[in-house]
Amino acid sequence: MKLKLRNVNYDIKMTTKLDKDLDDARGKIFYEELKILLDKDLPNDLKIQTLYHEIAHAICDQSFFNDVLIEKLGDDEYEIMVDSIGTLLYDIIHSNNMSDVEEFVLKNSKK
């Protein structure tokens, strides 16, 4: 499965905890390889949460602030920030019909 962000296509691959590339994590993004790994054995809700967490990593990387954020926040706080972004992305997408929101904005901005 491909996930497109800007003009970059990330490959999403399902794997298991036994995959050494996961490094005992639930998911992991490989920026240079344009690959996102997810543990397929996780419960479904945790799989989706992990997907959005990795998407948040991709957003930070594509914004070109990734290295600065890691340097300024440190690894632990950076992961907390990424997790918050991922959770908020999930929430806004799944709590709203974004097509309706966009249509409302465009329709009500005409003069």
Short mmCIF file of N, CA and C in Angstrom, two decimals:
data_model
loop_
_atom_site.label_atom_id
_atom_site.label_comp_id
_atom_site.label_asym_id
_atom_site.label_seq_id
_atom_site.Cartn_x
_atom_site.Cartn_y
_atom_site.Cartn_z
N MET A 1 0.86 -1.17 0.00
CA MET A 1 0.00 0.00 0.00
C MET A 1 0.90 1.22 0.00
N LYS A 2 0.53 2.22 -0.78
CA LYS A 2 1.28 3.47 -0.85
C LYS A 2 0.53 4.57 -0.12
N LEU A 3 1.29 5.43 0.55
CA LEU A 3 0.76 6.62 1.20
C LEU A 3 1.50 7.81 0.61
N LYS A 4 0.76 8.73 -0.01
CA LYS A 4 1.39 9.88 -0.64
C LYS A 4 1.32 11.09 0.28
N LEU A 5 2.46 11.72 0.48
CA LEU A 5 2.55 12.95 1.26
C LEU A 5 3.41 13.91 0.45
N ARG A 6 2.79 15.02 0.07
CA ARG A 6 3.40 15.94 -0.88
C ARG A 6 3.67 15.15 -2.15
N ASN A 7 4.90 15.10 -2.61
CA ASN A 7 5.20 14.33 -3.83
C ASN A 7 5.98 13.06 -3.51
N VAL A 8 5.88 12.60 -2.27
CA VAL A 8 6.63 11.43 -1.82
C VAL A 8 5.65 10.29 -1.54
N ASN A 9 5.96 9.12 -2.06
CA ASN A 9 5.15 7.93 -1.82
C ASN A 9 5.86 7.01 -0.84
N TYR A 10 5.23 6.80 0.31
CA TYR A 10 5.77 5.88 1.31
C TYR A 10 5.10 4.52 1.12
N ASP A 11 5.89 3.47 1.19
CA ASP A 11 5.38 2.11 1.15
C ASP A 11 5.00 1.69 2.56
N ILE A 12 3.76 1.27 2.77
CA ILE A 12 3.34 0.76 4.08
C ILE A 12 3.42 -0.76 4.01
N LYS A 13 4.16 -1.33 4.93
CA LYS A 13 4.33 -2.78 4.98
C LYS A 13 3.95 -3.29 6.37
N MET A 14 3.24 -4.40 6.37
CA MET A 14 2.87 -5.06 7.62
C MET A 14 3.91 -6.13 7.91
N THR A 15 4.32 -6.20 9.18
CA THR A 15 5.34 -7.16 9.59
C THR A 15 5.02 -7.63 11.01
N THR A 16 5.95 -8.27 11.66
CA THR A 16 5.74 -8.74 13.03
C THR A 16 6.84 -8.22 13.94
N LYS A 17 6.61 -8.36 15.23
CA LYS A 17 7.61 -7.95 16.24
C LYS A 17 8.95 -8.65 16.00
N LEU A 18 8.91 -9.81 15.37
CA LEU A 18 10.14 -10.56 15.13
C LEU A 18 11.02 -9.90 14.07
N ASP A 19 10.46 -8.98 13.30
CA ASP A 19 11.23 -8.25 12.28
C ASP A 19 12.25 -7.36 12.99
N LYS A 20 13.52 -7.60 12.74
CA LYS A 20 14.57 -6.84 13.43
C LYS A 20 14.51 -5.35 13.09
N ASP A 21 13.94 -5.00 11.94
CA ASP A 21 13.84 -3.59 11.55
C ASP A 21 12.91 -2.80 12.46
N LEU A 22 11.97 -3.47 13.13
CA LEU A 22 11.05 -2.77 14.04
C LEU A 22 11.73 -2.34 15.34
N ASP A 23 12.85 -2.95 15.66
CA ASP A 23 13.56 -2.60 16.90
C ASP A 23 12.65 -2.62 18.12
N ASP A 24 11.79 -3.63 18.21
CA ASP A 24 10.88 -3.80 19.35
C ASP A 24 9.85 -2.66 19.46
N ALA A 25 9.60 -1.97 18.35
CA ALA A 25 8.59 -0.90 18.32
C ALA A 25 7.32 -1.42 17.66
N ARG A 26 6.23 -0.66 17.78
CA ARG A 26 4.97 -1.03 17.13
C ARG A 26 4.96 -0.65 15.66
N GLY A 27 5.77 0.35 15.32
CA GLY A 27 5.89 0.81 13.95
C GLY A 27 7.16 1.61 13.80
N LYS A 28 7.56 1.82 12.56
CA LYS A 28 8.79 2.58 12.33
C LYS A 28 8.78 3.12 10.91
N ILE A 29 9.29 4.34 10.77
CA ILE A 29 9.41 4.94 9.45
C ILE A 29 10.88 4.96 9.05
N PHE A 30 11.13 4.66 7.81
CA PHE A 30 12.47 4.72 7.23
C PHE A 30 12.43 5.83 6.18
N TYR A 31 12.99 6.98 6.53
CA TYR A 31 12.88 8.17 5.68
C TYR A 31 13.53 7.99 4.32
N GLU A 32 14.75 7.46 4.29
CA GLU A 32 15.46 7.33 3.01
C GLU A 32 14.85 6.24 2.13
N GLU A 33 14.36 5.19 2.76
CA GLU A 33 13.77 4.09 2.01
C GLU A 33 12.30 4.34 1.67
N LEU A 34 11.74 5.42 2.22
CA LEU A 34 10.32 5.76 2.01
C LEU A 34 9.43 4.57 2.37
N LYS A 35 9.65 4.06 3.59
CA LYS A 35 8.95 2.87 4.01
C LYS A 35 8.44 3.05 5.44
N ILE A 36 7.21 2.59 5.68
CA ILE A 36 6.63 2.56 7.02
C ILE A 36 6.31 1.11 7.34
N LEU A 37 6.86 0.63 8.46
CA LEU A 37 6.57 -0.72 8.93
C LEU A 37 5.60 -0.65 10.09
N LEU A 38 4.63 -1.55 10.09
CA LEU A 38 3.66 -1.66 11.19
C LEU A 38 3.57 -3.10 11.64
N ASP A 39 3.47 -3.30 12.95
CA ASP A 39 3.31 -4.63 13.52
C ASP A 39 1.89 -5.12 13.27
N LYS A 40 1.77 -6.15 12.42
CA LYS A 40 0.44 -6.65 12.04
C LYS A 40 -0.27 -7.41 13.15
N ASP A 41 0.47 -7.75 14.21
CA ASP A 41 -0.13 -8.51 15.30
C ASP A 41 -0.75 -7.64 16.39
N LEU A 42 -0.63 -6.33 16.25
CA LEU A 42 -1.24 -5.42 17.23
C LEU A 42 -2.76 -5.48 17.13
N PRO A 43 -3.46 -5.16 18.22
CA PRO A 43 -4.92 -5.00 18.11
C PRO A 43 -5.22 -3.89 17.09
N ASN A 44 -6.35 -3.98 16.42
CA ASN A 44 -6.67 -3.05 15.33
C ASN A 44 -6.59 -1.59 15.73
N ASP A 45 -7.13 -1.23 16.89
CA ASP A 45 -7.10 0.18 17.29
C ASP A 45 -5.68 0.67 17.50
N LEU A 46 -4.82 -0.18 18.02
CA LEU A 46 -3.42 0.19 18.23
C LEU A 46 -2.66 0.25 16.89
N LYS A 47 -3.03 -0.62 15.97
CA LYS A 47 -2.44 -0.58 14.62
C LYS A 47 -2.72 0.76 13.95
N ILE A 48 -3.97 1.22 14.03
CA ILE A 48 -4.36 2.49 13.41
C ILE A 48 -3.68 3.65 14.12
N GLN A 49 -3.63 3.62 15.45
CA GLN A 49 -2.94 4.67 16.20
C GLN A 49 -1.47 4.74 15.79
N THR A 50 -0.84 3.59 15.63
CA THR A 50 0.56 3.54 15.23
C THR A 50 0.74 4.06 13.81
N LEU A 51 -0.18 3.73 12.92
CA LEU A 51 -0.12 4.26 11.56
C LEU A 51 -0.10 5.79 11.57
N TYR A 52 -1.02 6.40 12.31
CA TYR A 52 -1.08 7.87 12.36
C TYR A 52 0.15 8.45 13.05
N HIS A 53 0.73 7.74 14.01
CA HIS A 53 1.97 8.18 14.64
C HIS A 53 3.09 8.23 13.59
N GLU A 54 3.17 7.21 12.77
CA GLU A 54 4.22 7.18 11.73
C GLU A 54 3.94 8.23 10.65
N ILE A 55 2.68 8.48 10.35
CA ILE A 55 2.33 9.56 9.41
C ILE A 55 2.79 10.90 9.97
N ALA A 56 2.63 11.10 11.28
CA ALA A 56 3.09 12.34 11.91
C ALA A 56 4.60 12.48 11.76
N HIS A 57 5.34 11.38 11.88
CA HIS A 57 6.78 11.42 11.63
C HIS A 57 7.06 11.88 10.20
N ALA A 58 6.31 11.34 9.25
CA ALA A 58 6.49 11.71 7.84
C ALA A 58 6.20 13.19 7.62
N ILE A 59 5.16 13.71 8.28
CA ILE A 59 4.82 15.13 8.17
C ILE A 59 5.97 15.98 8.71
N CYS A 60 6.49 15.62 9.86
CA CYS A 60 7.62 16.37 10.43
C CYS A 60 8.82 16.34 9.49
N ASP A 61 9.09 15.18 8.91
CA ASP A 61 10.22 15.06 8.00
C ASP A 61 10.00 15.89 6.74
N GLN A 62 8.80 15.85 6.19
CA GLN A 62 8.50 16.59 4.97
C GLN A 62 8.45 18.10 5.21
N SER A 63 8.28 18.51 6.45
CA SER A 63 8.28 19.95 6.77
C SER A 63 9.69 20.49 6.92
N PHE A 64 10.68 19.60 6.87
CA PHE A 64 12.09 19.96 6.96
C PHE A 64 12.49 20.47 8.35
N PHE A 65 11.63 20.26 9.35
CA PHE A 65 11.96 20.66 10.71
C PHE A 65 12.31 19.48 11.60
N ASN A 66 12.33 18.29 11.05
CA ASN A 66 12.52 17.09 11.85
C ASN A 66 13.79 17.15 12.70
N ASP A 67 14.92 17.44 12.08
CA ASP A 67 16.19 17.46 12.82
C ASP A 67 16.19 18.54 13.89
N VAL A 68 15.63 19.70 13.57
CA VAL A 68 15.57 20.80 14.54
C VAL A 68 14.69 20.40 15.72
N LEU A 69 13.55 19.79 15.43
CA LEU A 69 12.65 19.36 16.50
C LEU A 69 13.31 18.34 17.42
N ILE A 70 13.97 17.37 16.84
CA ILE A 70 14.64 16.36 17.65
C ILE A 70 15.74 17.00 18.50
N GLU A 71 16.50 17.91 17.88
CA GLU A 71 17.60 18.58 18.60
C GLU A 71 17.07 19.42 19.75
N LYS A 72 16.01 20.18 19.49
CA LYS A 72 15.48 21.09 20.51
C LYS A 72 14.69 20.36 21.60
N LEU A 73 13.93 19.34 21.21
CA LEU A 73 13.06 18.66 22.17
C LEU A 73 13.72 17.47 22.84
N GLY A 74 14.66 16.85 22.18
CA GLY A 74 15.20 15.58 22.67
C GLY A 74 14.30 14.45 22.19
N ASP A 75 14.83 13.24 22.20
CA ASP A 75 14.09 12.10 21.65
C ASP A 75 12.75 11.84 22.33
N ASP A 76 12.72 11.85 23.65
CA ASP A 76 11.48 11.51 24.36
C ASP A 76 10.38 12.53 24.11
N GLU A 77 10.71 13.81 24.24
CA GLU A 77 9.70 14.85 24.03
C GLU A 77 9.27 14.92 22.56
N TYR A 78 10.21 14.65 21.65
CA TYR A 78 9.88 14.60 20.23
C TYR A 78 8.84 13.51 19.97
N GLU A 79 9.04 12.33 20.56
CA GLU A 79 8.08 11.24 20.38
C GLU A 79 6.72 11.58 20.97
N ILE A 80 6.70 12.29 22.08
CA ILE A 80 5.43 12.73 22.68
C ILE A 80 4.73 13.70 21.73
N MET A 81 5.47 14.63 21.14
CA MET A 81 4.89 15.58 20.19
C MET A 81 4.34 14.86 18.96
N VAL A 82 5.12 13.93 18.42
CA VAL A 82 4.68 13.17 17.24
C VAL A 82 3.43 12.37 17.56
N ASP A 83 3.39 11.77 18.73
CA ASP A 83 2.21 11.00 19.14
C ASP A 83 0.98 11.91 19.23
N SER A 84 1.16 13.10 19.76
CA SER A 84 0.05 14.07 19.85
C SER A 84 -0.44 14.46 18.47
N ILE A 85 0.47 14.74 17.56
CA ILE A 85 0.08 15.11 16.19
C ILE A 85 -0.67 13.95 15.54
N GLY A 86 -0.16 12.74 15.69
CA GLY A 86 -0.82 11.57 15.11
C GLY A 86 -2.23 11.38 15.65
N THR A 87 -2.38 11.53 16.95
CA THR A 87 -3.70 11.39 17.58
C THR A 87 -4.66 12.47 17.09
N LEU A 88 -4.17 13.70 17.00
CA LEU A 88 -5.01 14.80 16.52
C LEU A 88 -5.40 14.63 15.06
N LEU A 89 -4.47 14.15 14.24
CA LEU A 89 -4.79 13.88 12.83
C LEU A 89 -5.91 12.85 12.72
N TYR A 90 -5.74 11.76 13.45
CA TYR A 90 -6.77 10.72 13.45
C TYR A 90 -8.11 11.29 13.86
N ASP A 91 -8.10 12.04 14.94
CA ASP A 91 -9.34 12.58 15.50
C ASP A 91 -10.04 13.51 14.52
N ILE A 92 -9.30 14.45 13.92
CA ILE A 92 -9.95 15.41 13.03
C ILE A 92 -10.49 14.73 11.77
N ILE A 93 -9.75 13.74 11.27
CA ILE A 93 -10.18 13.04 10.05
C ILE A 93 -11.39 12.17 10.33
N HIS A 94 -11.40 11.50 11.47
CA HIS A 94 -12.48 10.55 11.75
C HIS A 94 -13.67 11.16 12.49
N SER A 95 -13.52 12.36 12.99
CA SER A 95 -14.63 13.02 13.68
C SER A 95 -15.39 13.97 12.77
N ASN A 96 -14.87 14.18 11.57
CA ASN A 96 -15.48 15.15 10.65
C ASN A 96 -15.54 14.59 9.25
N ASN A 97 -16.54 15.00 8.52
CA ASN A 97 -16.55 14.71 7.10
C ASN A 97 -15.84 15.89 6.44
N MET A 98 -14.57 15.74 6.17
CA MET A 98 -13.76 16.85 5.70
C MET A 98 -14.22 17.39 4.35
N SER A 99 -14.82 16.56 3.52
CA SER A 99 -15.37 17.05 2.25
C SER A 99 -16.48 18.06 2.52
N ASP A 100 -17.33 17.76 3.52
CA ASP A 100 -18.40 18.70 3.88
C ASP A 100 -17.83 19.99 4.45
N VAL A 101 -16.80 19.89 5.28
CA VAL A 101 -16.18 21.08 5.87
C VAL A 101 -15.57 21.94 4.76
N GLU A 102 -14.85 21.32 3.84
CA GLU A 102 -14.24 22.07 2.73
C GLU A 102 -15.31 22.72 1.85
N GLU A 103 -16.37 21.97 1.57
CA GLU A 103 -17.46 22.51 0.76
C GLU A 103 -18.10 23.73 1.43
N PHE A 104 -18.32 23.64 2.75
CA PHE A 104 -18.89 24.75 3.49
C PHE A 104 -18.00 25.99 3.37
N VAL A 105 -16.70 25.81 3.58
CA VAL A 105 -15.76 26.94 3.53
C VAL A 105 -15.77 27.58 2.15
N LEU A 106 -15.73 26.77 1.10
CA LEU A 106 -15.70 27.31 -0.26
C LEU A 106 -17.02 27.98 -0.63
N LYS A 107 -18.11 27.33 -0.25
CA LYS A 107 -19.44 27.85 -0.56
C LYS A 107 -19.71 29.17 0.14
N ASN A 108 -19.25 29.29 1.36
CA ASN A 108 -19.54 30.48 2.15
C ASN A 108 -18.46 31.55 2.05
N SER A 109 -17.52 31.37 1.15
CA SER A 109 -16.50 32.39 0.97
C SER A 109 -16.69 33.17 -0.33
N LYS A 110 -17.71 32.77 -1.09
CA LYS A 110 -18.01 33.49 -2.33
C LYS A 110 -18.63 34.83 -2.01
N LYS A 111 -18.30 35.81 -2.82
CA LYS A 111 -18.82 37.17 -2.60
C LYS A 111 -20.13 37.37 -3.28
#
